[in-house]
Amino acid sequence: MSNETKENWKPVVGYEDIYEVSDIGRVRSFCISPAGRLMKPGTDSKGYYFLGLWKNKRPRWHRVHRLVLEAFAGPVPEDAPECCHNNGVRTDNCVENLRWGSRQNNVDDTVMHGTKVFGERVGGSVLTADVVVEIRKSYATKEWSQTELAARYGVTHRTITFVVRGETWKHVGGPITVRTEGQRSGTQFALSEEMVRAIKRDYIPGKVSQAKVAAKYGIAATTVSALVNNKIEKWRHI
């Protein structure tokens, strides 16, 4: 076997001299045989491989991808405590396919790989895609407040806020509306791409304040802040 294809082994962190993990995601035990015995992992409810490792006569369960990263990539970073699979295959635990990341990194990966469960497929979801579009259209007309829509559809005010702003149900259509709640006209509006571009162009840190831009377009300063800081998913590409 050439060096390019050789399987590399390192001690499992916290179980040195008892278990080893390889750079292709295999684990072997030295509890019984000094030559090492390959272990067969199980698959948990989320589709990840896991193993029970024994120490001091007690077992602890570990996901294999974490054992690989801790051995080959080093300790868990404080700002990136989760394991990410680069190709989205949860059973591919080759070290090249793994990296430390944040919760948001993992969420972004599931969307990119098409493994995220959206909207009405989520257990307990009250809304459906059609209802979300209906809510967004109703709110964009300025004839309905978020409080009224919440009562009409039997959900919380917070749920309606996230829906109309596109912070949830991002994969569903309908107009995305950001406006100052409590006012029925004037400052209520549905953002357009042209307006968002103009807002981002007009805001100049240290020269033109968010409050000044907000006054120019008749919107809340918090809306300007959300736009220029890319907090609104729909307009991050601008």
JSON list of C-alpha atoms in Angstrom, two decimals:
[
{"chain": "A", "resi": 1, "resn": "MET", "atom": "CA", "xyz": [0.00, 0.00, 0.00]},
{"chain": "A", "resi": 2, "resn": "SER", "atom": "CA", "xyz": [1.43, 3.41, -0.97]},
{"chain": "A", "resi": 3, "resn": "ASN", "atom": "CA", "xyz": [1.89, 6.27, 1.49]},
{"chain": "A", "resi": 4, "resn": "GLU", "atom": "CA", "xyz": [-0.80, 8.21, -0.39]},
{"chain": "A", "resi": 5, "resn": "THR", "atom": "CA", "xyz": [-3.45, 5.64, 0.47]},
{"chain": "A", "resi": 6, "resn": "LYS", "atom": "CA", "xyz": [-2.16, 4.52, 3.86]},
{"chain": "A", "resi": 7, "resn": "GLU", "atom": "CA", "xyz": [-4.69, 4.72, 6.67]},
{"chain": "A", "resi": 8, "resn": "ASN", "atom": "CA", "xyz": [-3.35, 6.84, 9.51]},
{"chain": "A", "resi": 9, "resn": "TRP", "atom": "CA", "xyz": [-4.24, 6.14, 13.14]},
{"chain": "A", "resi": 10, "resn": "LYS", "atom": "CA", "xyz": [-4.15, 8.32, 16.24]},
{"chain": "A", "resi": 11, "resn": "PRO", "atom": "CA", "xyz": [-5.19, 7.74, 19.85]},
{"chain": "A", "resi": 12, "resn": "VAL", "atom": "CA", "xyz": [-8.75, 8.73, 20.69]},
{"chain": "A", "resi": 13, "resn": "VAL", "atom": "CA", "xyz": [-8.56, 11.84, 22.86]},
{"chain": "A", "resi": 14, "resn": "GLY", "atom": "CA", "xyz": [-9.36, 10.91, 26.44]},
{"chain": "A", "resi": 15, "resn": "TYR", "atom": "CA", "xyz": [-8.95, 7.20, 25.71]},
{"chain": "A", "resi": 16, "resn": "GLU", "atom": "CA", "xyz": [-5.25, 7.00, 24.90]},
{"chain": "A", "resi": 17, "resn": "ASP", "atom": "CA", "xyz": [-3.84, 3.43, 24.98]},
{"chain": "A", "resi": 18, "resn": "ILE", "atom": "CA", "xyz": [-7.39, 2.05, 24.82]},
{"chain": "A", "resi": 19, "resn": "TYR", "atom": "CA", "xyz": [-8.81, 3.18, 21.45]},
{"chain": "A", "resi": 20, "resn": "GLU", "atom": "CA", "xyz": [-7.52, 4.60, 18.18]},
{"chain": "A", "resi": 21, "resn": "VAL", "atom": "CA", "xyz": [-9.32, 6.41, 15.36]},
{"chain": "A", "resi": 22, "resn": "SER", "atom": "CA", "xyz": [-8.19, 6.65, 11.75]},
{"chain": "A", "resi": 23, "resn": "ASP", "atom": "CA", "xyz": [-8.28, 9.46, 9.21]},
{"chain": "A", "resi": 24, "resn": "ILE", "atom": "CA", "xyz": [-11.02, 7.63, 7.29]},
{"chain": "A", "resi": 25, "resn": "GLY", "atom": "CA", "xyz": [-13.29, 7.36, 10.30]},
{"chain": "A", "resi": 26, "resn": "ARG", "atom": "CA", "xyz": [-12.62, 3.85, 11.58]},
{"chain": "A", "resi": 27, "resn": "VAL", "atom": "CA", "xyz": [-12.13, 3.08, 15.27]},
{"chain": "A", "resi": 28, "resn": "ARG", "atom": "CA", "xyz": [-10.29, 0.16, 16.82]},
{"chain": "A", "resi": 29, "resn": "SER", "atom": "CA", "xyz": [-10.16, -1.11, 20.39]},
{"chain": "A", "resi": 30, "resn": "PHE", "atom": "CA", "xyz": [-7.19, -2.46, 22.33]},
{"chain": "A", "resi": 31, "resn": "CYS", "atom": "CA", "xyz": [-9.31, -3.57, 25.28]},
{"chain": "A", "resi": 32, "resn": "ILE", "atom": "CA", "xyz": [-9.12, -7.24, 24.34]},
{"chain": "A", "resi": 33, "resn": "SER", "atom": "CA", "xyz": [-6.52, -7.68, 21.62]},
{"chain": "A", "resi": 34, "resn": "PRO", "atom": "CA", "xyz": [-3.10, -5.96, 21.71]},
{"chain": "A", "resi": 35, "resn": "ALA", "atom": "CA", "xyz": [-3.24, -5.94, 17.89]},
{"chain": "A", "resi": 36, "resn": "GLY", "atom": "CA", "xyz": [-6.39, -3.86, 17.95]},
{"chain": "A", "resi": 37, "resn": "ARG", "atom": "CA", "xyz": [-9.91, -4.86, 16.97]},
{"chain": "A", "resi": 38, "resn": "LEU", "atom": "CA", "xyz": [-12.08, -2.84, 14.56]},
{"chain": "A", "resi": 39, "resn": "MET", "atom": "CA", "xyz": [-15.33, -1.65, 16.05]},
{"chain": "A", "resi": 40, "resn": "LYS", "atom": "CA", "xyz": [-18.66, -1.56, 14.24]},
{"chain": "A", "resi": 41, "resn": "PRO", "atom": "CA", "xyz": [-20.51, 1.73, 14.79]},
{"chain": "A", "resi": 42, "resn": "GLY", "atom": "CA", "xyz": [-24.23, 2.15, 15.18]},
{"chain": "A", "resi": 43, "resn": "THR", "atom": "CA", "xyz": [-26.33, 4.84, 13.48]},
{"chain": "A", "resi": 44, "resn": "ASP", "atom": "CA", "xyz": [-28.25, 7.31, 15.62]},
{"chain": "A", "resi": 45, "resn": "SER", "atom": "CA", "xyz": [-31.64, 8.87, 14.89]},
{"chain": "A", "resi": 46, "resn": "LYS", "atom": "CA", "xyz": [-30.02, 11.71, 12.92]},
{"chain": "A", "resi": 47, "resn": "GLY", "atom": "CA", "xyz": [-27.99, 9.42, 10.69]},
{"chain": "A", "resi": 48, "resn": "TYR", "atom": "CA", "xyz": [-24.58, 9.81, 12.36]},
{"chain": "A", "resi": 49, "resn": "TYR", "atom": "CA", "xyz": [-22.25, 6.94, 13.29]},
{"chain": "A", "resi": 50, "resn": "PHE", "atom": "CA", "xyz": [-21.66, 6.49, 17.02]},
{"chain": "A", "resi": 51, "resn": "LEU", "atom": "CA", "xyz": [-19.78, 4.13, 19.33]},
{"chain": "A", "resi": 52, "resn": "GLY", "atom": "CA", "xyz": [-19.72, 3.23, 22.99]},
{"chain": "A", "resi": 53, "resn": "LEU", "atom": "CA", "xyz": [-16.23, 3.61, 24.47]},
{"chain": "A", "resi": 54, "resn": "TRP", "atom": "CA", "xyz": [-15.38, 2.04, 27.83]},
{"chain": "A", "resi": 55, "resn": "LYS", "atom": "CA", "xyz": [-13.24, 3.59, 30.54]},
{"chain": "A", "resi": 56, "resn": "ASN", "atom": "CA", "xyz": [-13.13, 2.88, 34.26]},
{"chain": "A", "resi": 57, "resn": "LYS", "atom": "CA", "xyz": [-15.71, 0.14, 33.74]},
{"chain": "A", "resi": 58, "resn": "ARG", "atom": "CA", "xyz": [-18.26, 2.61, 32.37]},
{"chain": "A", "resi": 59, "resn": "PRO", "atom": "CA", "xyz": [-19.32, 3.25, 28.74]},
{"chain": "A", "resi": 60, "resn": "ARG", "atom": "CA", "xyz": [-19.81, 6.65, 27.13]},
{"chain": "A", "resi": 61, "resn": "TRP", "atom": "CA", "xyz": [-21.35, 7.23, 23.73]},
{"chain": "A", "resi": 62, "resn": "HIS", "atom": "CA", "xyz": [-19.53, 9.29, 21.14]},
{"chain": "A", "resi": 63, "resn": "ARG", "atom": "CA", "xyz": [-20.20, 10.27, 17.54]},
{"chain": "A", "resi": 64, "resn": "VAL", "atom": "CA", "xyz": [-17.39, 9.09, 15.31]},
{"chain": "A", "resi": 65, "resn": "HIS", "atom": "CA", "xyz": [-16.96, 12.39, 13.47]},
{"chain": "A", "resi": 66, "resn": "ARG", "atom": "CA", "xyz": [-16.08, 14.14, 16.73]},
{"chain": "A", "resi": 67, "resn": "LEU", "atom": "CA", "xyz": [-13.48, 11.49, 17.58]},
{"chain": "A", "resi": 68, "resn": "VAL", "atom": "CA", "xyz": [-11.87, 12.04, 14.17]},
{"chain": "A", "resi": 69, "resn": "LEU", "atom": "CA", "xyz": [-11.76, 15.81, 14.46]},
{"chain": "A", "resi": 70, "resn": "GLU", "atom": "CA", "xyz": [-10.44, 15.84, 18.02]},
{"chain": "A", "resi": 71, "resn": "ALA", "atom": "CA", "xyz": [-7.64, 13.45, 17.04]},
{"chain": "A", "resi": 72, "resn": "PHE", "atom": "CA", "xyz": [-6.63, 15.00, 13.71]},
{"chain": "A", "resi": 73, "resn": "ALA", "atom": "CA", "xyz": [-7.76, 18.65, 13.88]},
{"chain": "A", "resi": 74, "resn": "GLY", "atom": "CA", "xyz": [-7.14, 19.38, 17.54]},
{"chain": "A", "resi": 75, "resn": "PRO", "atom": "CA", "xyz": [-9.29, 20.58, 20.46]},
{"chain": "A", "resi": 76, "resn": "VAL", "atom": "CA", "xyz": [-12.77, 22.02, 19.94]},
{"chain": "A", "resi": 77, "resn": "PRO", "atom": "CA", "xyz": [-12.55, 25.78, 19.20]},
{"chain": "A", "resi": 78, "resn": "GLU", "atom": "CA", "xyz": [-14.66, 27.96, 21.48]},
{"chain": "A", "resi": 79, "resn": "ASP", "atom": "CA", "xyz": [-16.30, 29.73, 18.54]},
{"chain": "A", "resi": 80, "resn": "ALA", "atom": "CA", "xyz": [-16.78, 26.59, 16.43]},
{"chain": "A", "resi": 81, "resn": "PRO", "atom": "CA", "xyz": [-17.95, 23.74, 18.71]},
{"chain": "A", "resi": 82, "resn": "GLU", "atom": "CA", "xyz": [-19.85, 21.69, 16.13]},
{"chain": "A", "resi": 83, "resn": "CYS", "atom": "CA", "xyz": [-18.72, 19.11, 13.57]},
{"chain": "A", "resi": 84, "resn": "CYS", "atom": "CA", "xyz": [-19.57, 19.91, 9.95]},
{"chain": "A", "resi": 85, "resn": "HIS", "atom": "CA", "xyz": [-19.59, 17.44, 7.05]},
{"chain": "A", "resi": 86, "resn": "ASN", "atom": "CA", "xyz": [-18.35, 19.24, 3.95]},
{"chain": "A", "resi": 87, "resn": "ASN", "atom": "CA", "xyz": [-20.23, 17.02, 1.49]},
{"chain": "A", "resi": 88, "resn": "GLY", "atom": "CA", "xyz": [-23.38, 16.62, 3.60]},
{"chain": "A", "resi": 89, "resn": "VAL", "atom": "CA", "xyz": [-22.96, 12.84, 3.94]},
{"chain": "A", "resi": 90, "resn": "ARG", "atom": "CA", "xyz": [-23.31, 12.18, 7.66]},
{"chain": "A", "resi": 91, "resn": "THR", "atom": "CA", "xyz": [-21.62, 8.78, 7.52]},
{"chain": "A", "resi": 92, "resn": "ASP", "atom": "CA", "xyz": [-18.55, 10.04, 5.63]},
{"chain": "A", "resi": 93, "resn": "ASN", "atom": "CA", "xyz": [-16.11, 10.62, 8.48]},
{"chain": "A", "resi": 94, "resn": "CYS", "atom": "CA", "xyz": [-12.89, 11.00, 6.49]},
{"chain": "A", "resi": 95, "resn": "VAL", "atom": "CA", "xyz": [-10.87, 13.80, 8.03]},
{"chain": "A", "resi": 96, "resn": "GLU", "atom": "CA", "xyz": [-10.91, 15.70, 4.69]},
{"chain": "A", "resi": 97, "resn": "ASN", "atom": "CA", "xyz": [-14.70, 15.81, 4.86]},
{"chain": "A", "resi": 98, "resn": "LEU", "atom": "CA", "xyz": [-14.87, 17.22, 8.39]},
{"chain": "A", "resi": 99, "resn": "ARG", "atom": "CA", "xyz": [-14.29, 20.61, 9.95]},
{"chain": "A", "resi": 100, "resn": "TRP", "atom": "CA", "xyz": [-15.09, 22.46, 13.15]},
{"chain": "A", "resi": 101, "resn": "GLY", "atom": "CA", "xyz": [-17.87, 25.01, 12.68]},
{"chain": "A", "resi": 102, "resn": "SER", "atom": "CA", "xyz": [-20.58, 27.02, 14.38]},
{"chain": "A", "resi": 103, "resn": "ARG", "atom": "CA", "xyz": [-24.27, 26.18, 14.71]},
{"chain": "A", "resi": 104, "resn": "GLN", "atom": "CA", "xyz": [-24.98, 28.59, 11.85]},
{"chain": "A", "resi": 105, "resn": "ASN", "atom": "CA", "xyz": [-22.34, 26.88, 9.68]},
{"chain": "A", "resi": 106, "resn": "ASN", "atom": "CA", "xyz": [-24.14, 23.58, 10.19]},
{"chain": "A", "resi": 107, "resn": "VAL", "atom": "CA", "xyz": [-27.52, 25.14, 9.43]},
{"chain": "A", "resi": 108, "resn": "ASP", "atom": "CA", "xyz": [-26.15, 26.73, 6.25]},
{"chain": "A", "resi": 109, "resn": "ASP", "atom": "CA", "xyz": [-24.67, 23.38, 5.23]},
{"chain": "A", "resi": 110, "resn": "THR", "atom": "CA", "xyz": [-28.01, 21.58, 5.61]},
{"chain": "A", "resi": 111, "resn": "VAL", "atom": "CA", "xyz": [-29.65, 24.15, 3.34]},
{"chain": "A", "resi": 112, "resn": "MET", "atom": "CA", "xyz": [-26.85, 23.90, 0.76]},
{"chain": "A", "resi": 113, "resn": "HIS", "atom": "CA", "xyz": [-26.89, 20.11, 0.81]},
{"chain": "A", "resi": 114, "resn": "GLY", "atom": "CA", "xyz": [-30.68, 19.89, 0.74]},
{"chain": "A", "resi": 115, "resn": "THR", "atom": "CA", "xyz": [-30.90, 18.00, 4.04]},
{"chain": "A", "resi": 116, "resn": "LYS", "atom": "CA", "xyz": [-32.72, 20.68, 6.04]},
{"chain": "A", "resi": 117, "resn": "VAL", "atom": "CA", "xyz": [-36.34, 20.01, 6.96]},
{"chain": "A", "resi": 118, "resn": "PHE", "atom": "CA", "xyz": [-38.39, 23.05, 5.98]},
{"chain": "A", "resi": 119, "resn": "GLY", "atom": "CA", "xyz": [-41.70, 24.59, 6.94]},
{"chain": "A", "resi": 120, "resn": "GLU", "atom": "CA", "xyz": [-44.69, 22.29, 7.22]},
{"chain": "A", "resi": 121, "resn": "ARG", "atom": "CA", "xyz": [-42.44, 19.19, 7.20]},
{"chain": "A", "resi": 122, "resn": "VAL", "atom": "CA", "xyz": [-41.25, 20.21, 10.67]},
{"chain": "A", "resi": 123, "resn": "GLY", "atom": "CA", "xyz": [-43.14, 18.31, 13.36]},
{"chain": "A", "resi": 124, "resn": "GLY", "atom": "CA", "xyz": [-45.72, 20.49, 15.09]},
{"chain": "A", "resi": 125, "resn": "SER", "atom": "CA", "xyz": [-45.81, 23.18, 12.42]},
{"chain": "A", "resi": 126, "resn": "VAL", "atom": "CA", "xyz": [-49.13, 25.08, 12.37]},
{"chain": "A", "resi": 127, "resn": "LEU", "atom": "CA", "xyz": [-48.59, 26.93, 9.11]},
{"chain": "A", "resi": 128, "resn": "THR", "atom": "CA", "xyz": [-48.32, 25.64, 5.56]},
{"chain": "A", "resi": 129, "resn": "ALA", "atom": "CA", "xyz": [-46.54, 27.13, 2.56]},
{"chain": "A", "resi": 130, "resn": "ASP", "atom": "CA", "xyz": [-49.82, 28.37, 1.06]},
{"chain": "A", "resi": 131, "resn": "VAL", "atom": "CA", "xyz": [-50.85, 30.04, 4.33]},
{"chain": "A", "resi": 132, "resn": "VAL", "atom": "CA", "xyz": [-47.45, 31.73, 4.64]},
{"chain": "A", "resi": 133, "resn": "VAL", "atom": "CA", "xyz": [-47.81, 33.26, 1.18]},
{"chain": "A", "resi": 134, "resn": "GLU", "atom": "CA", "xyz": [-51.34, 34.39, 2.10]},
{"chain": "A", "resi": 135, "resn": "ILE", "atom": "CA", "xyz": [-50.08, 36.02, 5.31]},
{"chain": "A", "resi": 136, "resn": "ARG", "atom": "CA", "xyz": [-47.30, 37.85, 3.49]},
{"chain": "A", "resi": 137, "resn": "LYS", "atom": "CA", "xyz": [-49.66, 39.13, 0.83]},
{"chain": "A", "resi": 138, "resn": "SER", "atom": "CA", "xyz": [-52.18, 40.29, 3.43]},
{"chain": "A", "resi": 139, "resn": "TYR", "atom": "CA", "xyz": [-49.55, 42.12, 5.44]},
{"chain": "A", "resi": 140, "resn": "ALA", "atom": "CA", "xyz": [-48.10, 43.79, 2.35]},
{"chain": "A", "resi": 141, "resn": "THR", "atom": "CA", "xyz": [-51.49, 45.40, 1.60]},
{"chain": "A", "resi": 142, "resn": "LYS", "atom": "CA", "xyz": [-51.18, 47.44, 4.84]},
{"chain": "A", "resi": 143, "resn": "GLU", "atom": "CA", "xyz": [-54.75, 46.42, 5.72]},
{"chain": "A", "resi": 144, "resn": "TRP", "atom": "CA", "xyz": [-53.71, 43.90, 8.35]},
{"chain": "A", "resi": 145, "resn": "SER", "atom": "CA", "xyz": [-51.47, 44.34, 11.40]},
{"chain": "A", "resi": 146, "resn": "GLN", "atom": "CA", "xyz": [-49.30, 41.54, 12.71]},
{"chain": "A", "resi": 147, "resn": "THR", "atom": "CA", "xyz": [-51.53, 41.29, 15.79]},
{"chain": "A", "resi": 148, "resn": "GLU", "atom": "CA", "xyz": [-54.63, 40.83, 13.63]},
{"chain": "A", "resi": 149, "resn": "LEU", "atom": "CA", "xyz": [-52.92, 38.22, 11.46]},
{"chain": "A", "resi": 150, "resn": "ALA", "atom": "CA", "xyz": [-51.74, 36.34, 14.54]},
{"chain": "A", "resi": 151, "resn": "ALA", "atom": "CA", "xyz": [-55.33, 36.19, 15.83]},
{"chain": "A", "resi": 152, "resn": "ARG", "atom": "CA", "xyz": [-56.71, 35.24, 12.43]},
{"chain": "A", "resi": 153, "resn": "TYR", "atom": "CA", "xyz": [-54.34, 32.29, 11.94]},
{"chain": "A", "resi": 154, "resn": "GLY", "atom": "CA", "xyz": [-54.09, 31.22, 15.56]},
{"chain": "A", "resi": 155, "resn": "VAL", "atom": "CA", "xyz": [-50.33, 31.79, 15.98]},
{"chain": "A", "resi": 156, "resn": "THR", "atom": "CA", "xyz": [-48.21, 34.14, 18.04]},
{"chain": "A", "resi": 157, "resn": "HIS", "atom": "CA", "xyz": [-47.33, 37.70, 17.10]},
{"chain": "A", "resi": 158, "resn": "ARG", "atom": "CA", "xyz": [-43.65, 36.64, 17.02]},
{"chain": "A", "resi": 159, "resn": "THR", "atom": "CA", "xyz": [-44.46, 33.93, 14.46]},
{"chain": "A", "resi": 160, "resn": "ILE", "atom": "CA", "xyz": [-46.12, 36.47, 12.16]},
{"chain": "A", "resi": 161, "resn": "THR", "atom": "CA", "xyz": [-43.18, 38.87, 12.53]},
{"chain": "A", "resi": 162, "resn": "PHE", "atom": "CA", "xyz": [-40.70, 36.23, 11.44]},
{"chain": "A", "resi": 163, "resn": "VAL", "atom": "CA", "xyz": [-42.92, 35.13, 8.55]},
{"chain": "A", "resi": 164, "resn": "VAL", "atom": "CA", "xyz": [-43.53, 38.56, 7.02]},
{"chain": "A", "resi": 165, "resn": "ARG", "atom": "CA", "xyz": [-39.89, 39.57, 7.37]},
{"chain": "A", "resi": 166, "resn": "GLY", "atom": "CA", "xyz": [-38.68, 36.38, 5.72]},
{"chain": "A", "resi": 167, "resn": "GLU", "atom": "CA", "xyz": [-36.76, 35.24, 8.79]},
{"chain": "A", "resi": 168, "resn": "THR", "atom": "CA", "xyz": [-38.60, 31.92, 8.70]},
{"chain": "A", "resi": 169, "resn": "TRP", "atom": "CA", "xyz": [-40.11, 30.01, 5.75]},
{"chain": "A", "resi": 170, "resn": "LYS", "atom": "CA", "xyz": [-37.29, 31.45, 3.63]},
{"chain": "A", "resi": 171, "resn": "HIS", "atom": "CA", "xyz": [-37.92, 28.90, 0.89]},
{"chain": "A", "resi": 172, "resn": "VAL", "atom": "CA", "xyz": [-41.51, 30.11, 0.34]},
{"chain": "A", "resi": 173, "resn": "GLY", "atom": "CA", "xyz": [-42.60, 33.00, -1.86]},
{"chain": "A", "resi": 174, "resn": "GLY", "atom": "CA", "xyz": [-44.75, 36.02, -1.17]},
{"chain": "A", "resi": 175, "resn": "PRO", "atom": "CA", "xyz": [-43.71, 39.65, -0.56]},
{"chain": "A", "resi": 176, "resn": "ILE", "atom": "CA", "xyz": [-41.16, 40.22, 2.22]},
{"chain": "A", "resi": 177, "resn": "THR", "atom": "CA", "xyz": [-42.27, 43.26, 4.21]},
{"chain": "A", "resi": 178, "resn": "VAL", "atom": "CA", "xyz": [-40.31, 45.18, 6.82]},
{"chain": "A", "resi": 179, "resn": "ARG", "atom": "CA", "xyz": [-42.07, 48.09, 8.44]},
{"chain": "A", "resi": 180, "resn": "THR", "atom": "CA", "xyz": [-42.66, 49.79, 11.76]},
{"chain": "A", "resi": 181, "resn": "GLU", "atom": "CA", "xyz": [-45.49, 47.91, 13.44]},
{"chain": "A", "resi": 182, "resn": "GLY", "atom": "CA", "xyz": [-48.23, 50.02, 15.01]},
{"chain": "A", "resi": 183, "resn": "GLN", "atom": "CA", "xyz": [-48.58, 52.43, 12.07]},
{"chain": "A", "resi": 184, "resn": "ARG", "atom": "CA", "xyz": [-51.06, 51.70, 9.29]},
{"chain": "A", "resi": 185, "resn": "SER", "atom": "CA", "xyz": [-49.74, 54.03, 6.62]},
{"chain": "A", "resi": 186, "resn": "GLY", "atom": "CA", "xyz": [-46.86, 56.26, 5.68]},
{"chain": "A", "resi": 187, "resn": "THR", "atom": "CA", "xyz": [-43.90, 54.24, 6.94]},
{"chain": "A", "resi": 188, "resn": "GLN", "atom": "CA", "xyz": [-45.38, 50.88, 6.05]},
{"chain": "A", "resi": 189, "resn": "PHE", "atom": "CA", "xyz": [-43.93, 49.48, 2.88]},
{"chain": "A", "resi": 190, "resn": "ALA", "atom": "CA", "xyz": [-42.76, 46.40, 1.07]},
{"chain": "A", "resi": 191, "resn": "LEU", "atom": "CA", "xyz": [-39.05, 46.57, 0.34]},
{"chain": "A", "resi": 192, "resn": "SER", "atom": "CA", "xyz": [-37.98, 46.34, -3.28]},
{"chain": "A", "resi": 193, "resn": "GLU", "atom": "CA", "xyz": [-34.53, 45.42, -4.57]},
{"chain": "A", "resi": 194, "resn": "GLU", "atom": "CA", "xyz": [-34.09, 48.94, -5.94]},
{"chain": "A", "resi": 195, "resn": "MET", "atom": "CA", "xyz": [-34.87, 50.48, -2.54]},
{"chain": "A", "resi": 196, "resn": "VAL", "atom": "CA", "xyz": [-32.56, 48.14, -0.67]},
{"chain": "A", "resi": 197, "resn": "ARG", "atom": "CA", "xyz": [-29.70, 48.96, -3.03]},
{"chain": "A", "resi": 198, "resn": "ALA", "atom": "CA", "xyz": [-30.33, 52.67, -2.53]},
{"chain": "A", "resi": 199, "resn": "ILE", "atom": "CA", "xyz": [-30.44, 52.31, 1.27]},
{"chain": "A", "resi": 200, "resn": "LYS", "atom": "CA", "xyz": [-27.17, 50.38, 1.36]},
{"chain": "A", "resi": 201, "resn": "ARG", "atom": "CA", "xyz": [-25.58, 52.87, -1.03]},
{"chain": "A", "resi": 202, "resn": "ASP", "atom": "CA", "xyz": [-26.68, 55.93, 0.96]},
{"chain": "A", "resi": 203, "resn": "TYR", "atom": "CA", "xyz": [-25.47, 54.66, 4.32]},
{"chain": "A", "resi": 204, "resn": "ILE", "atom": "CA", "xyz": [-21.83, 55.70, 4.85]},
{"chain": "A", "resi": 205, "resn": "PRO", "atom": "CA", "xyz": [-20.42, 54.84, 8.30]},
{"chain": "A", "resi": 206, "resn": "GLY", "atom": "CA", "xyz": [-19.03, 57.92, 10.00]},
{"chain": "A", "resi": 207, "resn": "LYS", "atom": "CA", "xyz": [-20.60, 60.27, 7.44]},
{"chain": "A", "resi": 208, "resn": "VAL", "atom": "CA", "xyz": [-24.25, 59.39, 6.84]},
{"chain": "A", "resi": 209, "resn": "SER", "atom": "CA", "xyz": [-25.98, 57.82, 9.85]},
{"chain": "A", "resi": 210, "resn": "GLN", "atom": "CA", "xyz": [-28.55, 55.04, 9.79]},
{"chain": "A", "resi": 211, "resn": "ALA", "atom": "CA", "xyz": [-31.05, 57.45, 11.36]},
{"chain": "A", "resi": 212, "resn": "LYS", "atom": "CA", "xyz": [-30.58, 59.92, 8.49]},
{"chain": "A", "resi": 213, "resn": "VAL", "atom": "CA", "xyz": [-31.06, 57.18, 5.89]},
{"chain": "A", "resi": 214, "resn": "ALA", "atom": "CA", "xyz": [-34.14, 55.96, 7.76]},
{"chain": "A", "resi": 215, "resn": "ALA", "atom": "CA", "xyz": [-35.63, 59.47, 7.72]},
{"chain": "A", "resi": 216, "resn": "LYS", "atom": "CA", "xyz": [-34.95, 59.81, 4.00]},
{"chain": "A", "resi": 217, "resn": "TYR", "atom": "CA", "xyz": [-36.88, 56.65, 3.15]},
{"chain": "A", "resi": 218, "resn": "GLY", "atom": "CA", "xyz": [-39.51, 56.95, 5.87]},
{"chain": "A", "resi": 219, "resn": "ILE", "atom": "CA", "xyz": [-38.53, 53.72, 7.61]},
{"chain": "A", "resi": 220, "resn": "ALA", "atom": "CA", "xyz": [-37.28, 52.71, 11.05]},
{"chain": "A", "resi": 221, "resn": "ALA", "atom": "CA", "xyz": [-33.59, 53.02, 11.87]},
{"chain": "A", "resi": 222, "resn": "THR", "atom": "CA", "xyz": [-33.71, 49.40, 13.03]},
{"chain": "A", "resi": 223, "resn": "THR", "atom": "CA", "xyz": [-34.72, 48.41, 9.50]},
{"chain": "A", "resi": 224, "resn": "VAL", "atom": "CA", "xyz": [-31.76, 50.27, 8.03]},
{"chain": "A", "resi": 225, "resn": "SER", "atom": "CA", "xyz": [-29.49, 48.60, 10.58]},
{"chain": "A", "resi": 226, "resn": "ALA", "atom": "CA", "xyz": [-30.83, 45.15, 9.67]},
{"chain": "A", "resi": 227, "resn": "LEU", "atom": "CA", "xyz": [-30.26, 45.82, 5.97]},
{"chain": "A", "resi": 228, "resn": "VAL", "atom": "CA", "xyz": [-26.74, 47.27, 6.10]},
{"chain": "A", "resi": 229, "resn": "ASN", "atom": "CA", "xyz": [-25.64, 44.55, 8.52]},
{"chain": "A", "resi": 230, "resn": "ASN", "atom": "CA", "xyz": [-27.11, 41.82, 6.29]},
{"chain": "A", "resi": 231, "resn": "LYS", "atom": "CA", "xyz": [-29.50, 40.57, 8.97]},
{"chain": "A", "resi": 232, "resn": "ILE", "atom": "CA", "xyz": [-32.35, 40.06, 6.50]},
{"chain": "A", "resi": 233, "resn": "GLU", "atom": "CA", "xyz": [-31.79, 36.86, 4.52]},
{"chain": "A", "resi": 234, "resn": "LYS", "atom": "CA", "xyz": [-33.65, 37.96, 1.39]},
{"chain": "A", "resi": 235, "resn": "TRP", "atom": "CA", "xyz": [-31.42, 41.00, 0.81]},
{"chain": "A", "resi": 236, "resn": "ARG", "atom": "CA", "xyz": [-27.98, 39.66, 1.75]},
{"chain": "A", "resi": 237, "resn": "HIS", "atom": "CA", "xyz": [-26.98, 39.26, -1.89]},
{"chain": "A", "resi": 238, "resn": "ILE", "atom": "CA", "xyz": [-27.25, 42.99, -2.58]}
]
